[in-house]
Coordinates of C-alpha atoms (C1' of nucleotides) in Angstrom, one line a residue:
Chain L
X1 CA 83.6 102.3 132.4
X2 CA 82.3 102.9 128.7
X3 CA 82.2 99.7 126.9
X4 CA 85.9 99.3 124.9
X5 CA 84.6 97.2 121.9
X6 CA 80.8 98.2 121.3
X7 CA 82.0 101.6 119.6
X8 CA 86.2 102.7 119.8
X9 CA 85.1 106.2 119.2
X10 CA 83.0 106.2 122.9
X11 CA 86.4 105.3 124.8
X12 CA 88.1 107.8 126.5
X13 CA 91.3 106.5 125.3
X14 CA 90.6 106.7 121.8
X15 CA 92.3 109.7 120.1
X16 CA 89.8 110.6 116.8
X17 CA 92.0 113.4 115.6
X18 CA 95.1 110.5 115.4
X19 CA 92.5 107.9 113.6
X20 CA 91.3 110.8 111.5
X21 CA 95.0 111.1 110.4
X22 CA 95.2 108.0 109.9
X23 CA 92.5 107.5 107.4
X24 CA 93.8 109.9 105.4
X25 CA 96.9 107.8 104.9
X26 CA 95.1 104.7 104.0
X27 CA 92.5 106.8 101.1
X28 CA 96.0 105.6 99.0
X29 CA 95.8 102.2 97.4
X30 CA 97.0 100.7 94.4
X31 CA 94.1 102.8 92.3
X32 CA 94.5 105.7 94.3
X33 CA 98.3 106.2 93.6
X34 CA 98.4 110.2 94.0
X35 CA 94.9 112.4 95.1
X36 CA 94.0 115.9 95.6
X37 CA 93.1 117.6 98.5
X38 CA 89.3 117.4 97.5
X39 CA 89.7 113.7 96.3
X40 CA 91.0 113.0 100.0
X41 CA 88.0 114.6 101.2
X42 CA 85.9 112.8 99.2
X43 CA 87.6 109.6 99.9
X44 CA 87.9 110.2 103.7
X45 CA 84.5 111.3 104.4
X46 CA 86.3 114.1 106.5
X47 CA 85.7 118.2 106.7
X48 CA 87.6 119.9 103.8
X49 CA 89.7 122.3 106.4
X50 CA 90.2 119.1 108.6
X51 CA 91.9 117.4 105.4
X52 CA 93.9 120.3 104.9
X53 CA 94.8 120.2 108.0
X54 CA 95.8 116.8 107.9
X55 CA 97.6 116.6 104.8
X56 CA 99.8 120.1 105.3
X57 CA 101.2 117.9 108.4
X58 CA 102.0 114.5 107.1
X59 CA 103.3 116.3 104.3
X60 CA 105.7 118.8 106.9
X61 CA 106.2 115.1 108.8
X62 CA 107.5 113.6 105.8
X63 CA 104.2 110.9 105.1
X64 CA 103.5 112.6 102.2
X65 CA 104.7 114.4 99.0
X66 CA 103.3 117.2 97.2
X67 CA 103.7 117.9 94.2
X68 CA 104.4 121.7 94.3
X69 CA 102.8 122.2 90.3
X70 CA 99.7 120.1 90.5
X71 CA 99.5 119.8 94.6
X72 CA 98.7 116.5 94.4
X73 CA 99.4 114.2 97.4
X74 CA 101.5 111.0 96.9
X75 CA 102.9 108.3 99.3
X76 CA 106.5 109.6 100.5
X77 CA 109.6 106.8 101.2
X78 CA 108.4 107.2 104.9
X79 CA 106.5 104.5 104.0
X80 CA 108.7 101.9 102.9
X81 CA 110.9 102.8 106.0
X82 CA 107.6 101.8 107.8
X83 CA 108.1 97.9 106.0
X84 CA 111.6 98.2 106.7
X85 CA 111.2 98.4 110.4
X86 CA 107.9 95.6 110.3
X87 CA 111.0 93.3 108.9
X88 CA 112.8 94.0 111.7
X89 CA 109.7 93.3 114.1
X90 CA 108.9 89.9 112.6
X91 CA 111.6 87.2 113.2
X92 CA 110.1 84.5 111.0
X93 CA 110.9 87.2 108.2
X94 CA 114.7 86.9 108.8
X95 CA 114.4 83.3 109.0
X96 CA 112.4 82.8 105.9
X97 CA 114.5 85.0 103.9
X98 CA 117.5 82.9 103.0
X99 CA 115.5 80.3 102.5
X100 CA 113.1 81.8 100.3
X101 CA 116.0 83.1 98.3
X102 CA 117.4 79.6 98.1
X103 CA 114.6 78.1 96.5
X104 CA 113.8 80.9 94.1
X105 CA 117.1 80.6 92.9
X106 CA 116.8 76.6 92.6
X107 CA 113.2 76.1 91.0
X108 CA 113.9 79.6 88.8
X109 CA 110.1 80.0 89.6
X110 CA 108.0 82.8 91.8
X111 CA 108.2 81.9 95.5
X112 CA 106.0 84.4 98.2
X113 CA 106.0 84.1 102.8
X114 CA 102.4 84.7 103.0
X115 CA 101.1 85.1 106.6
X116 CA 97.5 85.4 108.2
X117 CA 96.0 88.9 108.4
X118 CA 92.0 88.6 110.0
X119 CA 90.6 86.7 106.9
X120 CA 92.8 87.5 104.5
X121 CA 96.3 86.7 103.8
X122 CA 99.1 89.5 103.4
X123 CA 102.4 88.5 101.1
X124 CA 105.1 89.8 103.2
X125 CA 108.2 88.5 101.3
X126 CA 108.2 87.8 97.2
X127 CA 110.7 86.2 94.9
X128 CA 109.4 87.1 91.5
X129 CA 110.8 85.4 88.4
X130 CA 110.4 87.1 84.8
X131 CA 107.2 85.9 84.5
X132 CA 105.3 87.4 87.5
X133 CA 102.9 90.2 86.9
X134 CA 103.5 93.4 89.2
X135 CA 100.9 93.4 91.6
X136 CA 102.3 89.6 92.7
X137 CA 105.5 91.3 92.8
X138 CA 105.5 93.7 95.6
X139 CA 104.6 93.0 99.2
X140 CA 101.7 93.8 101.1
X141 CA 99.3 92.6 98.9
X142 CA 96.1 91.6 101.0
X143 CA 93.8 88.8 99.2
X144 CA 90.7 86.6 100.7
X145 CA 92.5 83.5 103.2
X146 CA 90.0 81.0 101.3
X147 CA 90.4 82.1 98.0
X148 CA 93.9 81.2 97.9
X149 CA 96.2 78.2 98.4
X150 CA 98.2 79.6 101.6
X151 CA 95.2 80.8 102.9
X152 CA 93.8 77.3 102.9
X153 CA 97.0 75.2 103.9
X154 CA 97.4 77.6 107.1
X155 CA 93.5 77.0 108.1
X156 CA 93.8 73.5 107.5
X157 CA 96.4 73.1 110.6
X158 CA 93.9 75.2 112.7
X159 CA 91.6 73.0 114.9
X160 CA 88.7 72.1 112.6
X161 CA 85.3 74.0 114.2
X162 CA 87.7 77.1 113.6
X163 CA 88.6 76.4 109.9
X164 CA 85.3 75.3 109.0
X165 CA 83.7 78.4 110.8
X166 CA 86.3 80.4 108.4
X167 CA 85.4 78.7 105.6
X168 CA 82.1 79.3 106.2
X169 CA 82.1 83.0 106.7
X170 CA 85.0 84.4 105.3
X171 CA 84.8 86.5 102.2
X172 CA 85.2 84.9 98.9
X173 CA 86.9 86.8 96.1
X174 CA 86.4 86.3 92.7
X175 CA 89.2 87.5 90.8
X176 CA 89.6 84.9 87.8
X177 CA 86.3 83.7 85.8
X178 CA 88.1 80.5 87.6
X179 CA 87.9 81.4 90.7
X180 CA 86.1 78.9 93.0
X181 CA 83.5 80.2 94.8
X182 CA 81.7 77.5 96.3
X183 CA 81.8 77.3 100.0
X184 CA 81.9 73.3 99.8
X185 CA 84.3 72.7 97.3
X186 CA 86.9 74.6 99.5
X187 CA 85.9 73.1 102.7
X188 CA 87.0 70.1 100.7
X189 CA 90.2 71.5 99.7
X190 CA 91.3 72.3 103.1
X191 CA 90.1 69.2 104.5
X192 CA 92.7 67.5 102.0
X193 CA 95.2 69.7 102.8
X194 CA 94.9 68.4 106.4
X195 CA 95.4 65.0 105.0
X196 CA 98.4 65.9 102.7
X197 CA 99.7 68.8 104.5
X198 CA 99.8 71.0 101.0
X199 CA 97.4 72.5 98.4
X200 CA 97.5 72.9 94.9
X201 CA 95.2 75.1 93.3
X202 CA 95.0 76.5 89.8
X203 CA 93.5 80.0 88.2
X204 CA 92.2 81.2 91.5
X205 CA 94.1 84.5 91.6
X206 CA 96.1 84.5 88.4
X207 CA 94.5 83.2 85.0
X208 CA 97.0 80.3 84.3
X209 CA 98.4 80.0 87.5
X210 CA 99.5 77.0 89.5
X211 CA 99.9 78.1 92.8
X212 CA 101.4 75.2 96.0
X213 CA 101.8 76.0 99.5
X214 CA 102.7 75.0 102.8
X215 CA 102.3 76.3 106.2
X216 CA 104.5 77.1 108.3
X217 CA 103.7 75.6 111.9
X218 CA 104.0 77.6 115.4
X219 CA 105.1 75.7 118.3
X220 CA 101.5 75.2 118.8
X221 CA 101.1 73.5 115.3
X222 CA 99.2 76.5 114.2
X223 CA 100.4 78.3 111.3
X224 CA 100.4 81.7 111.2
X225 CA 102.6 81.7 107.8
X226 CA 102.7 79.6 104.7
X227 CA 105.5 79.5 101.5
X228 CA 104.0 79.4 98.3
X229 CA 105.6 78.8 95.1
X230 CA 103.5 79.8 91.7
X231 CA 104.0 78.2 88.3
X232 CA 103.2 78.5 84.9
X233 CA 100.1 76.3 83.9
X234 CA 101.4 76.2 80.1
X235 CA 104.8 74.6 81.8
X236 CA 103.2 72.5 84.5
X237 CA 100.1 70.7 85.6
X238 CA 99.3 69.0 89.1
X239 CA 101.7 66.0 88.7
X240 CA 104.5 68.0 87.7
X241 CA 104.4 70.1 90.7
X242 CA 104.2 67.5 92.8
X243 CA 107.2 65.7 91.2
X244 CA 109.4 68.9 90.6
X245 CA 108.3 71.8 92.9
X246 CA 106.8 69.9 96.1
X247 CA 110.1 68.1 97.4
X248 CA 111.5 71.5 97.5
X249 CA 108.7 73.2 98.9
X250 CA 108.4 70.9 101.7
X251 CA 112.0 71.4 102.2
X252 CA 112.2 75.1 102.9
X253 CA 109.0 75.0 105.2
X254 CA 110.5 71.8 107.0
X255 CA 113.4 74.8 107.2
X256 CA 111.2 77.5 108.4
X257 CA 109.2 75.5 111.1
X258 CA 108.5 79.4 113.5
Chain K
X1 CA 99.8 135.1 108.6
X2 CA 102.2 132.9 111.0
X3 CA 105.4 132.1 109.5
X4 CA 105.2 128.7 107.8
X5 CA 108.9 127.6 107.7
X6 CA 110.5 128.7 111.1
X7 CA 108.7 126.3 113.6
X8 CA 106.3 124.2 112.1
X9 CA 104.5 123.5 115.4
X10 CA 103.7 127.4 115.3
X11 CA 101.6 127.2 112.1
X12 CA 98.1 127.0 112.8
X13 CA 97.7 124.4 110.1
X14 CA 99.9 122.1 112.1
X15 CA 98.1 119.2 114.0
X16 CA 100.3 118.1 117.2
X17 CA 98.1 115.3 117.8
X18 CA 98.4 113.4 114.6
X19 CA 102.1 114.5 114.5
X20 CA 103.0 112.6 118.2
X21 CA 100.6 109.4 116.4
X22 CA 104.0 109.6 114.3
X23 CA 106.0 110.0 116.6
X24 CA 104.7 106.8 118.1
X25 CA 105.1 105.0 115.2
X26 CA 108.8 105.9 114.6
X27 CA 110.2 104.9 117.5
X28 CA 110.0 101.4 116.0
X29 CA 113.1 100.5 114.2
X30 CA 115.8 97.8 113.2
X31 CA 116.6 98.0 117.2
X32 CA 113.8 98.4 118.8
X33 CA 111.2 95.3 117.4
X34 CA 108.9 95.1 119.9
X35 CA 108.5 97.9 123.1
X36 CA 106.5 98.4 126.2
X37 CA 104.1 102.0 127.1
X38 CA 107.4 103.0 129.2
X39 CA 109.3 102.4 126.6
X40 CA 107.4 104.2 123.7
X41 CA 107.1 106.9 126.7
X42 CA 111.2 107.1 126.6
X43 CA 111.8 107.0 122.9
X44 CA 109.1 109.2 121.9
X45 CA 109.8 112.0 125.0
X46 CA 106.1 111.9 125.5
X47 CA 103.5 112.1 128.9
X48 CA 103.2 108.5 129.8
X49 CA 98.9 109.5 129.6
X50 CA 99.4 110.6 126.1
X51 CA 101.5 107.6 124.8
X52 CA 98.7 105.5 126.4
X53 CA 96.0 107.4 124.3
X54 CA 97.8 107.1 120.9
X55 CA 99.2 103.6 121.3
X56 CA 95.8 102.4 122.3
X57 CA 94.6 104.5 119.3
X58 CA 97.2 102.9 117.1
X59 CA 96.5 99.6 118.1
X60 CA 92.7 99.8 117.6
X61 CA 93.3 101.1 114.3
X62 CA 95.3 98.4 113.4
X63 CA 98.6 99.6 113.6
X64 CA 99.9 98.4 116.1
X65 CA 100.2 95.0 117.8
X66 CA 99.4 94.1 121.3
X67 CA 101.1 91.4 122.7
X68 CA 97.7 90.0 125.3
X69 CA 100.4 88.7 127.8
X70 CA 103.4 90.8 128.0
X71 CA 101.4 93.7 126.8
X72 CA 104.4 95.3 124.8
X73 CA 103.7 96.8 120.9
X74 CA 104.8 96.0 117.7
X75 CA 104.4 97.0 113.9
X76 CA 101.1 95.3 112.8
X77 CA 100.7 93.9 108.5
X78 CA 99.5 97.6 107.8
X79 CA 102.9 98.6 107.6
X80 CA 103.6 96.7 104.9
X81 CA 100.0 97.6 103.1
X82 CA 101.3 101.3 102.8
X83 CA 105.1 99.6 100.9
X84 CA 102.1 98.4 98.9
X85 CA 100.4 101.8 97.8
X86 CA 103.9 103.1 97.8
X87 CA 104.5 100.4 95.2
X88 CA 102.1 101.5 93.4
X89 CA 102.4 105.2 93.7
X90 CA 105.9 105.3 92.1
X91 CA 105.6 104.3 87.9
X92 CA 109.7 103.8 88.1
X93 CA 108.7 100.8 90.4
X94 CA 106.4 99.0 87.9
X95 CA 109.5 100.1 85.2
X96 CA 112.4 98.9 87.0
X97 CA 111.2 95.3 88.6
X98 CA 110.8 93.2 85.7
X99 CA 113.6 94.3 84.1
X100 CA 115.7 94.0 87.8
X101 CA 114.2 90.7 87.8
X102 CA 115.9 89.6 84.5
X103 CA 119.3 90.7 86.1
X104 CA 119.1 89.8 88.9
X105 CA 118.4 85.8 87.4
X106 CA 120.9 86.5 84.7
X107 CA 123.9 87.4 86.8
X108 CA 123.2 85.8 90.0
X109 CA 123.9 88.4 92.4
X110 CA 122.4 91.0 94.5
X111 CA 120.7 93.9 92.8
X112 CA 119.0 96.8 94.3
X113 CA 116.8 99.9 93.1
X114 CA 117.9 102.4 95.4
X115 CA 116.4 106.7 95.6
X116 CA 117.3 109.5 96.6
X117 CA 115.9 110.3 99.9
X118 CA 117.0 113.9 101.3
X119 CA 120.3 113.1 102.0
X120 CA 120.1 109.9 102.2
X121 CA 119.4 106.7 99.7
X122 CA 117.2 104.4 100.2
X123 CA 116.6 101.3 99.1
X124 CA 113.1 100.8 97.3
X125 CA 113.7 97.0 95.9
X126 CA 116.0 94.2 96.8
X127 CA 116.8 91.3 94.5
X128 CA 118.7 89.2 97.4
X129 CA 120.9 86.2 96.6
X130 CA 122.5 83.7 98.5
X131 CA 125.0 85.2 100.4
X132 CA 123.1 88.9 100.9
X133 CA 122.6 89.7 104.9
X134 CA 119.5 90.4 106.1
X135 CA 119.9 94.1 106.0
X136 CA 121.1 94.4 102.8
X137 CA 117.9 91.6 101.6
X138 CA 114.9 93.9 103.0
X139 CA 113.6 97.4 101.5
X140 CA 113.0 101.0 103.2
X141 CA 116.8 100.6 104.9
X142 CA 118.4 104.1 104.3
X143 CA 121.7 105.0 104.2
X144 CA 123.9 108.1 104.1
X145 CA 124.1 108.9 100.3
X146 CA 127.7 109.9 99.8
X147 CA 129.0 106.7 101.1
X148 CA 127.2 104.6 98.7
X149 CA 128.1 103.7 95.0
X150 CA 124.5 104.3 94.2
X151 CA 124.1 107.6 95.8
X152 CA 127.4 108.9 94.3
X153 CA 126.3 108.1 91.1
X154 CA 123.0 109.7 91.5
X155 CA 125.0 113.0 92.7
X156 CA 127.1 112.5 89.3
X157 CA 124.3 113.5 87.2
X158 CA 123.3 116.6 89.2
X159 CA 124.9 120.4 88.4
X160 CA 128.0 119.9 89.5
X161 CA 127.3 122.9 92.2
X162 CA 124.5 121.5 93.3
X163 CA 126.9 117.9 94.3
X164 CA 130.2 119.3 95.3
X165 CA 127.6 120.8 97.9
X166 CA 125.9 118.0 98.9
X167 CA 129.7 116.2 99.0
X168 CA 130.8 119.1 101.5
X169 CA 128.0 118.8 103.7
X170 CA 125.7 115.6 104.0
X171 CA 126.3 113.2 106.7
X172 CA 128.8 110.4 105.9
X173 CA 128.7 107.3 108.4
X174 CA 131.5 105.0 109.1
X175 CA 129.8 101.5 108.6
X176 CA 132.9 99.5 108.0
X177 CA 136.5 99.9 108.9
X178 CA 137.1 100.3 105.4
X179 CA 134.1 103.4 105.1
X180 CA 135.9 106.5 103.1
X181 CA 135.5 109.1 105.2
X182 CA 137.3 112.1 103.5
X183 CA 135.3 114.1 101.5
X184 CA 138.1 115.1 98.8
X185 CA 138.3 111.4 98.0
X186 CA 134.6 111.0 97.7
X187 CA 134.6 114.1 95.8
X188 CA 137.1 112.2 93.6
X189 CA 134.7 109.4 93.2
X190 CA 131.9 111.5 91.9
X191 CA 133.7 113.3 89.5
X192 CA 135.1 109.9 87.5
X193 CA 131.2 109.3 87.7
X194 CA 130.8 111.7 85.9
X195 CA 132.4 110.8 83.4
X196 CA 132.5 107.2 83.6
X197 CA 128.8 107.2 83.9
X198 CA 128.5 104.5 86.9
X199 CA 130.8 103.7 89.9
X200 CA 132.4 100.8 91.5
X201 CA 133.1 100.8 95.5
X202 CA 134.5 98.4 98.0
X203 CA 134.0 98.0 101.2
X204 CA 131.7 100.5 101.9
X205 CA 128.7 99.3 103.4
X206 CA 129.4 95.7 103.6
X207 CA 133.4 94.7 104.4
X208 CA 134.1 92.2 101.5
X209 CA 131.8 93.4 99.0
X210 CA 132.2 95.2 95.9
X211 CA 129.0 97.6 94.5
X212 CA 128.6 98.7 91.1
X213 CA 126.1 101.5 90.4
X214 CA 124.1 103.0 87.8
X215 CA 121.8 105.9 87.6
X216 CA 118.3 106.1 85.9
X217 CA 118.2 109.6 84.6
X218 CA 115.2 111.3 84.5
X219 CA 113.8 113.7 81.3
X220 CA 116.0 116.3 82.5
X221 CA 118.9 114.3 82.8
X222 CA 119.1 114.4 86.7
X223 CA 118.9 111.1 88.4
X224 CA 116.5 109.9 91.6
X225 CA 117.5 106.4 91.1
X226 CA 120.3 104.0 90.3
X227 CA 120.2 100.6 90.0
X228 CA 123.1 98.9 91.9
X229 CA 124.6 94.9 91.9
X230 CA 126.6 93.8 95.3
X231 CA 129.4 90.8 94.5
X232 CA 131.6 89.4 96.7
X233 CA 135.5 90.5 96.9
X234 CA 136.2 87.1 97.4
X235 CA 135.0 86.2 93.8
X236 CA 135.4 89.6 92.2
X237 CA 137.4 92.6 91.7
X238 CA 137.0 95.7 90.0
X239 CA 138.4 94.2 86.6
X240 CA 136.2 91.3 86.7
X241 CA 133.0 93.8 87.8
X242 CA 133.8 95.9 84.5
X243 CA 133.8 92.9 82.3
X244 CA 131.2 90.5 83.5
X245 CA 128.6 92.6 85.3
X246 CA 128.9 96.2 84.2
X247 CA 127.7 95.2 80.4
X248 CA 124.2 93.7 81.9
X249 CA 124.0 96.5 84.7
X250 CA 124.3 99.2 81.4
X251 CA 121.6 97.6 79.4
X252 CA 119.6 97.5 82.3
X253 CA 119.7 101.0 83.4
X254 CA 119.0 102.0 79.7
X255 CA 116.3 100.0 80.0
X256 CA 114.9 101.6 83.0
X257 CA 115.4 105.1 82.0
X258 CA 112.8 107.9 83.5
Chain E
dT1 C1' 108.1 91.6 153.0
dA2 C1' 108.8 96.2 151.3
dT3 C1' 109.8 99.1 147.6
dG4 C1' 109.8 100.6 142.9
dC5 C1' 108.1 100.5 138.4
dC6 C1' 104.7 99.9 135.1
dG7 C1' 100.2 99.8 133.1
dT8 C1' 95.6 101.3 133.6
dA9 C1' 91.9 104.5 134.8
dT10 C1' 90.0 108.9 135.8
dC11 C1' 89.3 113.9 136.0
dG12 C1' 89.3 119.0 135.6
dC13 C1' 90.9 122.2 132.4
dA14 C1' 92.4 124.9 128.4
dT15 C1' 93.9 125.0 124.1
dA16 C1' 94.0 122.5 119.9
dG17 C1' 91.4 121.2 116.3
dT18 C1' 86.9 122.0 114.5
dG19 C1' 83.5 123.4 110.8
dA20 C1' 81.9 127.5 108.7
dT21 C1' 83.1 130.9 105.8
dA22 C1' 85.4 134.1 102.6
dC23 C1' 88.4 134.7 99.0
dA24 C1' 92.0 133.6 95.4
dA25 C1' 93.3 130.5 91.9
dT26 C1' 92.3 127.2 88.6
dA27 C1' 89.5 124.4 85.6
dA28 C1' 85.6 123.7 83.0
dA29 C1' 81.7 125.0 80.4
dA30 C1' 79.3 128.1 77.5
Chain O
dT1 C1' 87.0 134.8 75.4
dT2 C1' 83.9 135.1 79.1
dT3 C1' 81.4 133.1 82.7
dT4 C1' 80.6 129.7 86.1
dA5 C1' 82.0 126.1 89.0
dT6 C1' 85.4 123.8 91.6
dT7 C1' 89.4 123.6 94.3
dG8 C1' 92.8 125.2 97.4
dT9 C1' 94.1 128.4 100.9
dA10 C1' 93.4 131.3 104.9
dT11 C1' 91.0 132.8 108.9
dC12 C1' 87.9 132.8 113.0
dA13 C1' 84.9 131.9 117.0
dC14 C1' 83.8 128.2 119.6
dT15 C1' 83.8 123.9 122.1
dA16 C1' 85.0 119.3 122.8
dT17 C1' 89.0 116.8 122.5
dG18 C1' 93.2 115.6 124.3
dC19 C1' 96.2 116.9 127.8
dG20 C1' 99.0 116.2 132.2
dA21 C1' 98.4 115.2 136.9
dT22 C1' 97.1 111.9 139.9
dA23 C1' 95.6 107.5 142.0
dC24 C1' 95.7 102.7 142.3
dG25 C1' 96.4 97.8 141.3
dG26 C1' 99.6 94.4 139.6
dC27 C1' 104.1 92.8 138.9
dA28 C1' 109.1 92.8 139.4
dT29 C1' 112.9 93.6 142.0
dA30 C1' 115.6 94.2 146.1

DNA sequence: TATGCCGTATCGCATAGTGATACAATAAAA
DNA sequence: TTTTATTGTATCACTATGCGATACGGCATA
């Protein structure tokens, strides 16, 4: 029996012509927003008459547009029904939801579910106010678990050889000239978000940006999920949040609880 | 040279492979969250060796979930990664959300992006509120696009051959007892959009509730989007729509504007 | 306990998908 | 404007990939 993990494409079962579709769909990405049939090849690695291939059926399977004047290939709706069916698939998203909604609406502020995804986190719900930028608008947003304060507030109710092993292997994002980058300083961070059961960090992923969270505990204690709520810095700092923002927060993911 | 339009499976640039992969991946929906191989094997019509090929494919590409103990599949994170280049791949998105955003805080109440999708809307963002239902709170739901104010007023600003066709012959779907199912009075409807420039229905979608709609025109005039605002009957009627929310749903569909 | 169903694993086979290639169309450079 | 390069489209011979049939173990049901 051929070994199932040392390389997929050795296993019998594995379909390459599926996986080689599938690559194709995923050579979009928020800098990659429409792309030719020689920028897919390029960006695929693939044959150019496989990527035709390819592309002429998600495009007759509805994956794709193509723009019949410059014959470029853009994401079709088919992929927001994908997200539209994930909601369906993921209770904690209906019970989050009027929740979430509930405390947007109270604290007039930017409230996200975040939920583990490998070592990263993945946004799947967000309440943006007037302030938020776009990109922490929309969901599916993938960013480094450590680098940012759900990240750290779900690791910090995992048993503590596994957080610190995260924490000491995970990949570490700088996105703000803020951004902390020292292994230690966010082993401390997660270890006092064990103690407090929240984090507050500031600049990490957003210049100016006060960002809280707290997980959101499985039967098992282990949290999967966190809310997070982000503030303006020029409107709050640490002890404001904690007075005006945190009794709510702990609220909704009291609420939540998976 | 085969001929490319009368069976797609008979064009040689057709791959059948990555096209079951999809087929796979469809058969997830709001009704069917999780399923098992037999399952997949029933919806998708599929050789039970050949679902087991792609779903193991799917899954080792990150699809698709395994469950380790009850062994059924579900929609993994990626789904909502491709809403996320979809996001990105559409400029009215970027356009519309801040500006959604501002409504949607200034009014209180429900507001939706919603496109033209075939014959079909769907809806691209959701601004929930309180009250919304969990299918009317989560984007990539579709619905059939002459029973919807949004997709009537889309029709509005198409040659009026090209919607008294779509009026005669797209799909209409009794949601509610209430749903209008006679096309002459849904014709009726599209024509005052016409010349009222948005409409208001009740009861279509959602017993109860009230929806006012928009369209964003493109440069040519012809809209692929409205913006839309549910209220409840309970607290509203058509009078009290006109006067309090139609004002801000105007200047934010100006705003918006292709 | 027996039977049926489901999931997993394997195999021989044939066709589906491959990469190479040619050519038309378009874009870019001279 | 002309020439050259690049891209997109179409076709073909070939082979390896994916197929359906089948067997078997495990689990659920009767």
């Amino acid at each position: 029996m051929p070994d199932k993990d040392a390389d997929k494409s050795q296993n019998s079962l594995f379909v390459g012509t599926l996986s080689k579709g599938l690559r194709v769909l995923r050579a979009f990405d928020e800098s990659h927003t429409s792309l030719s049939l020689a920028e897919l090849v390029a960006r695929t690695g693939l044959d150019k008459s496989a990527v035709q291939r390819l592309a002429y059926t998600l495009h007759v399977e509805g994956m794709l547009d193509k723009d019949p004047t410059s014959r470029r290939f853009r994401p079709s709706h088919a992929w927001l029904e994908l997200a539209y069916a994930y909601y369906w698939s993921d209770p904690l998203i209906a019970r989050a939801m009027p929740k979430l909604v509930a405390l947007s609406r109270s604290i007039g502020e930017t409230v996200n579910l975040a939920q583990m995804s490998g070592d990263h986190i993945i946004y799947a719900l967000r309440l943006p106010n007037q302030r938020t930028q776009f990109a922490a608008s929309i969901v599916g947003r993938r960013l480094p678990a450590i680098a940012t304060a759900a990240g750290r507030v779900m690791l910090a109710t995992w048993p503590q050889p596994e957080w610190e092993t995260a924490v000491a292997t995970w990949p570490i994002q700088a996105v703000t000239p803020k951004t902390v980058t020292d292994r230690e300083e966010i082993r401390q961070d997660v270890e006092q978000a064990m103690r407090n059961g929240f984090t507050i960090t500031a600049n990490q992923m957003i210049l100016n940006e006060i960002s809280v969270a707290l997980p959101i505990r499985g039967v098992d204690s282990r949290a999967q999920a966190a809310v997070q709520v982000s503030v303006s810095a020029h409107s709050f700092d640490f002890d404001r949040v904690r007075r005006e923002i945190l009794p709510a927060l702990q609220d909704t993911a009291n609420g939540i609880l998976a």
